[in-house]
Structures are given as C-alpha cells and as structure tokens.
Amino acid sequence: MKRLLIAPLILGFLSPASANTFWWSGSPDCSGKKYSTEELSKRSKPGVVTVLTDKASGSGFVVRHIKNQTLILTNSHVIQGANKINVEWSDGNSDRAVVVLDGDASTTLNDLALLKVDGKEGKVLPIKNDQAIVGADVIAIGAPQGLSFSLTRGVISSLRNEGKIVQTDTAINQGSSGGPLINKSGCVVGVNTLAGRADKGAVNINFAISGQTAQRFIDKYDPANPPSIYKRNQSITFNNRERESSYINEGSAEAAQEYIYRLRKQFNVPEKAEESIKLANIALRLHKNSSLAYFYRAAAKAQLEDYQGSIDDYTISIKLDSTDYNAYYNRAISKRKLKDYKGAIIDYTKAIQIKPDFANAYNNRGTAKNELEDYSGAMIDFTKAIQIKPDFALPYNNRGWSKDKLKDYKGAISDYTKAIQIKPDFALPYKNRGIARELIYDMDGACSDWRNASRLGDQESKQWVKNQCY
C-alpha cells in the first residue's frame, strides 16, 4: 500500500514568533456549522455515558483518548463514596472505570471528577474554549431518573460567577449530573451539575459548570503523576534528580523562565515527554499566560499520543500569541493524526500566511489534500514546497503519489526517482516507484525497486518480493 509522509513537528527551539478529530465539519473554536437537534443527538450520543456506582448513578462524557485509554468527565458527587464504578455506553456495552482525578465537590466549581477506562472507547466531545453565549440554544444528554441517554433542550439563561457557572432552562434532573450541555455546533459549553428545587419555587432554573472551568480541571490530569500543589521549599523529583523549588509568587513570568529554559532544552525528546508536561505545569502555575509553556506542553502531549490534549494546548498558545506559525503547524499535525483533514488544512494555511516560505507546511497541506482526494490541489502544494526547498525529498515522493492517483504513472516514476536521488536511503519512494512500474507492466523494474525498499527495512516490499518476484 502506498503511503505519504508528513514533515515532522516543528518543535521550536525558536521563540513563539518564530480534542479524536472534531467530528463536525466546523471551525476549531466551535463557532462553525450549526446542527439540528436530531443531528446533534446522533453525533453526540456515542460520547455520552451513564455512570453507575454502588452508591448512585449519573452521567458523563468522553473528553480525551490517551494511547489505549479513555478519559470521561463527570460530577464528583456522582462517584463520592463509591467502591465500584461502571460506565454504560449508548450501544449497551459497559466498562469498569477508575477515578484518576477528583475535585472532591468542596464547592460547585470543584464538583468534577475524571474517570479512566481501558481501551479507546466512544467519541470525544469537544469543549468550547470561549464563554457560552446567553440566549444560545443548547441540549443536555444524560440519564435523568436512570432513564439512559435522554435528551432535553433549552437555552442559556444567564452566566454566573464571572462566567464559571452557566444557568439554563434545559431540564436537568437527578441522574443527569455530569452529562454535557451542548451548543448547536456540537461543543460542550457546560457540565450539568445542579437543578433548582421546584419545592423552593425554582422553575426552569438549572446550572452547569462552564466548559472553560471543566477544561481547566481536565488539564490538571498528568498521565504520569497525579497533580500536586507545590509549596514553599517542596522538593521536586525529575528522573531521580531532585531540585529544590523555592517559593515564588504565582504570576511571576520571571520565575517561570527557569522551567521554560529546561523545557526548551528537552521537550522534543520523546523519553522526556512526561517530565516536560510536569515542567510546563509548574511554569503555568507561575505564569498562567505563558504561550511557550502551553506550546511545549502541547508538543509533549502529542508525543504521548494525546492529540486532543495537544490541540487544546496549541489553541491556548495561539490565543496568547497569534503570530506563532509553529503552533498552527503543530496543531495541524495533531488534527491530521485524528483525521481532521479540513481542520489541518486551515491551520497549515494560517502557518503559510504568517511564514510564506514554510516548505514543511506546504508539503503537509498537500498530504491533507491528498487524504481528501484533492490530488490536483495537493500537487500544487508539493510543487511549491519543492520550489522553496529543491533538496527536499518528501514532496517529490508525495507529488509522485498524487500523480499515481491521477494515473500519470510516468510522471510519478520521475518524482519517485528524484526523491531517491536526493535521499538514496529513503525506502518509501523505492516501494512507491515499484508499484507505479507494476502498473505499467514493468515487473523487472518493480521487483528491483521492491528489493531496494526491502533492503532498507520495508517489510511490505519484502513480502512482495517473496510473492511476486522470481
């Protein structure tokens, strides 16, 4: 099978100036296409669960996939005192869940808990980064009174507590707690938490924790270590190395620089991705508006295959510094990993607008266009990448693949040959050239190419040599 390669992440030793795919075809800020209630229900339902414990029941929804695990957000009061927690999916399957982060429900804003189940299950529901809009239509999906996957709809009535609490007239009953409050674009704007008591005169007065507050809570989860509060003279351990962290007032950009410097030195080392997340978390406690800390944490999350978490952090980094083309470029790579090719193209385009000679961005935008079968558009991008960087082997290989799809096999062979001339140890163009030669009935040439690709480690070519070449 022919493949394309994307250029790697720009893991930026430069300054900044230097969340599962979104299942809807809209802008990543959740302000794109609007859906009917029926369509929202159909699209959102696979991401909503019923949370069942030996003490109570409630609702929850998928917020992240990390490697082969699924994270589910619910209310803390739903799981308080539970000895056993199960989640039930819309298809009738169920999984055992464990609590990995608990806000303890000491206040309404802390009434959140993060659950983990093994396996990549359900659909990630994206959380809106901006404040909800008063008057906007919303739906809630949950298990009121134990009636699983029930939908109610209404509007956002008001915002309370500086926007941290969303008031809605959408019906929220016992059992709906922890479920998502979803806007017409399919984004979560709140976590359903509290219903006004009718016996106290409250009619259609219900509340949800805002999506922004929920996202802040989710970001505290570190897959390697539970979040902790760093105090005066607390000893911090990284890779068995202890360093003393003296107390520094929160909000100090200068104090955060030590951690930024350490991130810059190591964050692109995959073996240190978990440590990089810790360093970024500390930097953000000291300076919450550090675009670099969000950028580095996003890159580390991508290395851990937490692509939705990576997208979320790059989005914040971009809001803090909209001139950082590397952040757009890397966010596009994470989107492409989650098969959000349209979203990736938007981000690659933004990176190119900021940096017009960005050859990697042209090459990767071309690969995204190929995925959407826009082969002619892809060829234009690969050609531009080659013009900017003539010794760049990847766009020659990828342009050859586009020509293959357009049945220009001789043109494809020419591009694969150029990629091999530039990078003789590049197995992929040998394999792809062999396939193109097979299509024009040049089996001797195809077998020769597959033998070279096999010599360079391509297992698929090795099997083809065994089965087709004599």
Short mmCIF file of N, CA and C in Angstrom, two decimals, residues 341-440:
data_model
loop_
_atom_site.label_atom_id
_atom_site.label_comp_id
_atom_site.label_asym_id
_atom_site.label_seq_id
_atom_site.Cartn_x
_atom_site.Cartn_y
_atom_site.Cartn_z
N TYR A 341 -8.83 16.39 8.53
CA TYR A 341 -8.01 16.92 7.45
C TYR A 341 -8.40 18.35 7.09
N LYS A 342 -9.69 18.66 7.13
CA LYS A 342 -10.12 20.03 6.82
C LYS A 342 -9.57 21.01 7.86
N GLY A 343 -9.64 20.62 9.12
CA GLY A 343 -9.09 21.48 10.16
C GLY A 343 -7.59 21.64 10.02
N ALA A 344 -6.90 20.56 9.62
CA ALA A 344 -5.45 20.63 9.42
C ALA A 344 -5.11 21.60 8.30
N ILE A 345 -5.86 21.53 7.21
CA ILE A 345 -5.60 22.43 6.07
C ILE A 345 -5.75 23.89 6.49
N ILE A 346 -6.76 24.18 7.30
CA ILE A 346 -6.95 25.56 7.79
C ILE A 346 -5.72 26.02 8.56
N ASP A 347 -5.18 25.15 9.43
CA ASP A 347 -4.03 25.54 10.24
C ASP A 347 -2.75 25.64 9.41
N TYR A 348 -2.54 24.70 8.47
CA TYR A 348 -1.37 24.81 7.60
C TYR A 348 -1.43 26.11 6.80
N THR A 349 -2.62 26.46 6.34
CA THR A 349 -2.78 27.70 5.57
C THR A 349 -2.43 28.91 6.42
N LYS A 350 -2.85 28.91 7.68
CA LYS A 350 -2.52 30.03 8.56
C LYS A 350 -1.02 30.11 8.79
N ALA A 351 -0.37 28.97 8.97
CA ALA A 351 1.08 28.97 9.15
C ALA A 351 1.77 29.54 7.92
N ILE A 352 1.28 29.19 6.72
CA ILE A 352 1.87 29.69 5.47
C ILE A 352 1.64 31.19 5.33
N GLN A 353 0.48 31.67 5.75
CA GLN A 353 0.21 33.11 5.69
C GLN A 353 1.21 33.89 6.54
N ILE A 354 1.55 33.33 7.69
CA ILE A 354 2.50 34.00 8.59
C ILE A 354 3.92 33.84 8.07
N LYS A 355 4.23 32.65 7.53
CA LYS A 355 5.58 32.35 7.04
C LYS A 355 5.47 31.79 5.61
N PRO A 356 5.48 32.65 4.60
CA PRO A 356 5.21 32.20 3.22
C PRO A 356 6.24 31.23 2.65
N ASP A 357 7.45 31.15 3.20
CA ASP A 357 8.47 30.23 2.69
C ASP A 357 8.57 28.94 3.52
N PHE A 358 7.45 28.55 4.13
CA PHE A 358 7.42 27.40 5.04
C PHE A 358 7.19 26.13 4.21
N ALA A 359 8.27 25.51 3.76
CA ALA A 359 8.18 24.35 2.86
C ALA A 359 7.47 23.17 3.52
N ASN A 360 7.75 22.92 4.80
CA ASN A 360 7.10 21.81 5.50
C ASN A 360 5.59 21.97 5.53
N ALA A 361 5.13 23.20 5.71
CA ALA A 361 3.69 23.44 5.78
C ALA A 361 3.04 23.18 4.42
N TYR A 362 3.69 23.59 3.34
CA TYR A 362 3.15 23.29 2.01
C TYR A 362 3.09 21.78 1.80
N ASN A 363 4.18 21.07 2.17
CA ASN A 363 4.19 19.62 1.98
C ASN A 363 3.07 18.95 2.78
N ASN A 364 2.91 19.34 4.03
CA ASN A 364 1.91 18.70 4.87
C ASN A 364 0.49 19.08 4.46
N ARG A 365 0.31 20.31 3.99
CA ARG A 365 -1.02 20.68 3.49
C ARG A 365 -1.36 19.84 2.27
N GLY A 366 -0.35 19.56 1.46
CA GLY A 366 -0.57 18.70 0.31
C GLY A 366 -0.99 17.30 0.72
N THR A 367 -0.37 16.75 1.78
CA THR A 367 -0.76 15.40 2.22
C THR A 367 -2.20 15.40 2.73
N ALA A 368 -2.61 16.46 3.40
CA ALA A 368 -4.00 16.54 3.87
C ALA A 368 -4.97 16.63 2.69
N LYS A 369 -4.59 17.37 1.66
CA LYS A 369 -5.43 17.44 0.46
C LYS A 369 -5.51 16.09 -0.22
N ASN A 370 -4.40 15.36 -0.26
CA ASN A 370 -4.44 14.00 -0.81
C ASN A 370 -5.43 13.13 -0.06
N GLU A 371 -5.46 13.26 1.27
CA GLU A 371 -6.39 12.47 2.07
C GLU A 371 -7.84 12.80 1.71
N LEU A 372 -8.08 14.03 1.27
CA LEU A 372 -9.42 14.45 0.86
C LEU A 372 -9.64 14.26 -0.64
N GLU A 373 -8.67 13.58 -1.30
CA GLU A 373 -8.74 13.25 -2.73
C GLU A 373 -8.70 14.49 -3.62
N ASP A 374 -8.14 15.57 -3.11
CA ASP A 374 -7.91 16.76 -3.93
C ASP A 374 -6.48 16.66 -4.47
N TYR A 375 -6.28 15.76 -5.42
CA TYR A 375 -4.93 15.45 -5.88
C TYR A 375 -4.30 16.59 -6.66
N SER A 376 -5.10 17.30 -7.44
CA SER A 376 -4.56 18.44 -8.19
C SER A 376 -4.12 19.54 -7.24
N GLY A 377 -4.95 19.84 -6.23
CA GLY A 377 -4.57 20.84 -5.23
C GLY A 377 -3.34 20.41 -4.46
N ALA A 378 -3.25 19.12 -4.17
CA ALA A 378 -2.08 18.61 -3.45
C ALA A 378 -0.81 18.81 -4.27
N MET A 379 -0.87 18.54 -5.58
CA MET A 379 0.30 18.69 -6.43
C MET A 379 0.81 20.13 -6.45
N ILE A 380 -0.12 21.08 -6.41
CA ILE A 380 0.29 22.49 -6.37
C ILE A 380 1.11 22.77 -5.10
N ASP A 381 0.66 22.23 -3.97
CA ASP A 381 1.38 22.44 -2.70
C ASP A 381 2.74 21.75 -2.71
N PHE A 382 2.79 20.51 -3.22
CA PHE A 382 4.08 19.81 -3.25
C PHE A 382 5.06 20.53 -4.16
N THR A 383 4.56 21.04 -5.27
CA THR A 383 5.43 21.79 -6.20
C THR A 383 5.97 23.05 -5.53
N LYS A 384 5.12 23.74 -4.76
CA LYS A 384 5.58 24.93 -4.06
C LYS A 384 6.64 24.58 -3.02
N ALA A 385 6.45 23.47 -2.30
CA ALA A 385 7.45 23.04 -1.32
C ALA A 385 8.78 22.76 -2.00
N ILE A 386 8.74 22.15 -3.19
CA ILE A 386 9.96 21.85 -3.93
C ILE A 386 10.64 23.13 -4.41
N GLN A 387 9.85 24.10 -4.84
CA GLN A 387 10.42 25.38 -5.28
C GLN A 387 11.14 26.08 -4.15
N ILE A 388 10.57 26.01 -2.95
CA ILE A 388 11.19 26.66 -1.79
C ILE A 388 12.43 25.90 -1.34
N LYS A 389 12.36 24.56 -1.42
CA LYS A 389 13.43 23.71 -0.89
C LYS A 389 13.70 22.58 -1.90
N PRO A 390 14.51 22.83 -2.92
CA PRO A 390 14.70 21.86 -4.00
C PRO A 390 15.30 20.52 -3.57
N ASP A 391 16.01 20.48 -2.45
CA ASP A 391 16.62 19.24 -2.00
C ASP A 391 15.76 18.51 -0.96
N PHE A 392 14.47 18.78 -0.96
CA PHE A 392 13.51 18.21 -0.01
C PHE A 392 12.89 16.97 -0.67
N ALA A 393 13.24 15.78 -0.20
CA ALA A 393 12.81 14.54 -0.85
C ALA A 393 11.32 14.25 -0.64
N LEU A 394 10.79 14.59 0.52
CA LEU A 394 9.40 14.24 0.85
C LEU A 394 8.39 14.73 -0.17
N PRO A 395 8.39 16.01 -0.56
CA PRO A 395 7.36 16.45 -1.51
C PRO A 395 7.48 15.79 -2.88
N TYR A 396 8.70 15.38 -3.29
CA TYR A 396 8.81 14.63 -4.53
C TYR A 396 8.08 13.30 -4.41
N ASN A 397 8.31 12.58 -3.30
CA ASN A 397 7.61 11.32 -3.08
C ASN A 397 6.10 11.53 -3.04
N ASN A 398 5.67 12.55 -2.33
CA ASN A 398 4.24 12.78 -2.16
C ASN A 398 3.58 13.26 -3.44
N ARG A 399 4.30 14.08 -4.22
CA ARG A 399 3.75 14.51 -5.51
C ARG A 399 3.63 13.32 -6.45
N GLY A 400 4.61 12.39 -6.37
CA GLY A 400 4.52 11.17 -7.15
C GLY A 400 3.26 10.38 -6.82
N TRP A 401 2.92 10.35 -5.53
CA TRP A 401 1.72 9.63 -5.11
C TRP A 401 0.47 10.28 -5.70
N SER A 402 0.43 11.64 -5.73
CA SER A 402 -0.71 12.34 -6.32
C SER A 402 -0.82 12.01 -7.80
N LYS A 403 0.33 12.00 -8.49
CA LYS A 403 0.31 11.67 -9.92
C LYS A 403 -0.16 10.24 -10.13
N ASP A 404 0.25 9.33 -9.25
CA ASP A 404 -0.25 7.96 -9.30
C ASP A 404 -1.77 7.92 -9.28
N LYS A 405 -2.35 8.67 -8.34
CA LYS A 405 -3.80 8.66 -8.19
C LYS A 405 -4.50 9.24 -9.42
N LEU A 406 -3.79 10.13 -10.14
CA LEU A 406 -4.33 10.70 -11.37
C LEU A 406 -3.92 9.89 -12.60
N LYS A 407 -3.33 8.71 -12.34
CA LYS A 407 -2.92 7.76 -13.39
C LYS A 407 -1.82 8.30 -14.30
N ASP A 408 -1.05 9.26 -13.81
CA ASP A 408 0.12 9.73 -14.54
C ASP A 408 1.32 8.95 -14.01
N TYR A 409 1.44 7.67 -14.43
CA TYR A 409 2.43 6.78 -13.84
C TYR A 409 3.86 7.17 -14.22
N LYS A 410 4.07 7.64 -15.46
CA LYS A 410 5.41 8.06 -15.85
C LYS A 410 5.85 9.28 -15.06
N GLY A 411 4.91 10.24 -14.86
CA GLY A 411 5.25 11.40 -14.04
C GLY A 411 5.54 11.01 -12.60
N ALA A 412 4.78 10.04 -12.09
CA ALA A 412 5.00 9.56 -10.73
C ALA A 412 6.38 8.93 -10.61
N ILE A 413 6.75 8.10 -11.58
CA ILE A 413 8.06 7.44 -11.56
C ILE A 413 9.18 8.48 -11.57
N SER A 414 9.00 9.54 -12.35
CA SER A 414 10.00 10.61 -12.40
C SER A 414 10.18 11.26 -11.04
N ASP A 415 9.06 11.52 -10.33
CA ASP A 415 9.16 12.15 -9.00
C ASP A 415 9.76 11.20 -7.97
N TYR A 416 9.37 9.93 -8.00
CA TYR A 416 9.97 8.97 -7.06
C TYR A 416 11.48 8.87 -7.30
N THR A 417 11.87 8.89 -8.57
CA THR A 417 13.31 8.81 -8.90
C THR A 417 14.06 10.01 -8.33
N LYS A 418 13.46 11.20 -8.43
CA LYS A 418 14.10 12.40 -7.89
C LYS A 418 14.23 12.31 -6.37
N ALA A 419 13.19 11.78 -5.69
CA ALA A 419 13.27 11.62 -4.23
C ALA A 419 14.41 10.68 -3.86
N ILE A 420 14.59 9.61 -4.65
CA ILE A 420 15.67 8.64 -4.38
C ILE A 420 17.04 9.28 -4.62
N GLN A 421 17.14 10.08 -5.66
CA GLN A 421 18.42 10.75 -5.94
C GLN A 421 18.81 11.68 -4.80
N ILE A 422 17.83 12.36 -4.24
CA ILE A 422 18.11 13.28 -3.12
C ILE A 422 18.44 12.50 -1.85
N LYS A 423 17.71 11.39 -1.62
CA LYS A 423 17.88 10.63 -0.38
C LYS A 423 17.92 9.14 -0.71
N PRO A 424 19.10 8.61 -1.05
CA PRO A 424 19.20 7.22 -1.52
C PRO A 424 18.79 6.17 -0.49
N ASP A 425 18.76 6.51 0.79
CA ASP A 425 18.38 5.54 1.81
C ASP A 425 16.91 5.66 2.21
N PHE A 426 16.09 6.27 1.36
CA PHE A 426 14.68 6.52 1.63
C PHE A 426 13.88 5.36 1.01
N ALA A 427 13.37 4.46 1.84
CA ALA A 427 12.72 3.24 1.35
C ALA A 427 11.41 3.52 0.63
N LEU A 428 10.64 4.49 1.10
CA LEU A 428 9.28 4.68 0.60
C LEU A 428 9.21 4.97 -0.90
N PRO A 429 10.03 5.89 -1.46
CA PRO A 429 9.93 6.12 -2.90
C PRO A 429 10.34 4.90 -3.73
N TYR A 430 11.25 4.06 -3.20
CA TYR A 430 11.55 2.81 -3.90
C TYR A 430 10.29 1.95 -3.97
N LYS A 431 9.60 1.81 -2.84
CA LYS A 431 8.39 0.99 -2.82
C LYS A 431 7.34 1.58 -3.76
N ASN A 432 7.12 2.88 -3.67
CA ASN A 432 6.09 3.50 -4.49
C ASN A 432 6.44 3.46 -5.98
N ARG A 433 7.72 3.64 -6.29
CA ARG A 433 8.13 3.55 -7.70
C ARG A 433 7.91 2.13 -8.22
N GLY A 434 8.15 1.14 -7.36
CA GLY A 434 7.90 -0.23 -7.75
C GLY A 434 6.44 -0.47 -8.08
N ILE A 435 5.54 0.11 -7.28
CA ILE A 435 4.11 -0.05 -7.53
C ILE A 435 3.73 0.60 -8.86
N ALA A 436 4.27 1.82 -9.11
CA ALA A 436 3.97 2.51 -10.37
C ALA A 436 4.49 1.70 -11.55
N ARG A 437 5.68 1.11 -11.42
CA ARG A 437 6.23 0.30 -12.51
C ARG A 437 5.38 -0.96 -12.74
N GLU A 438 4.87 -1.52 -11.66
CA GLU A 438 4.00 -2.69 -11.81
C GLU A 438 2.76 -2.32 -12.63
N LEU A 439 2.24 -1.11 -12.42
CA LEU A 439 1.03 -0.68 -13.11
C LEU A 439 1.25 -0.45 -14.60
N ILE A 440 2.51 -0.25 -15.01
CA ILE A 440 2.79 -0.13 -16.45
C ILE A 440 3.46 -1.42 -16.94
#
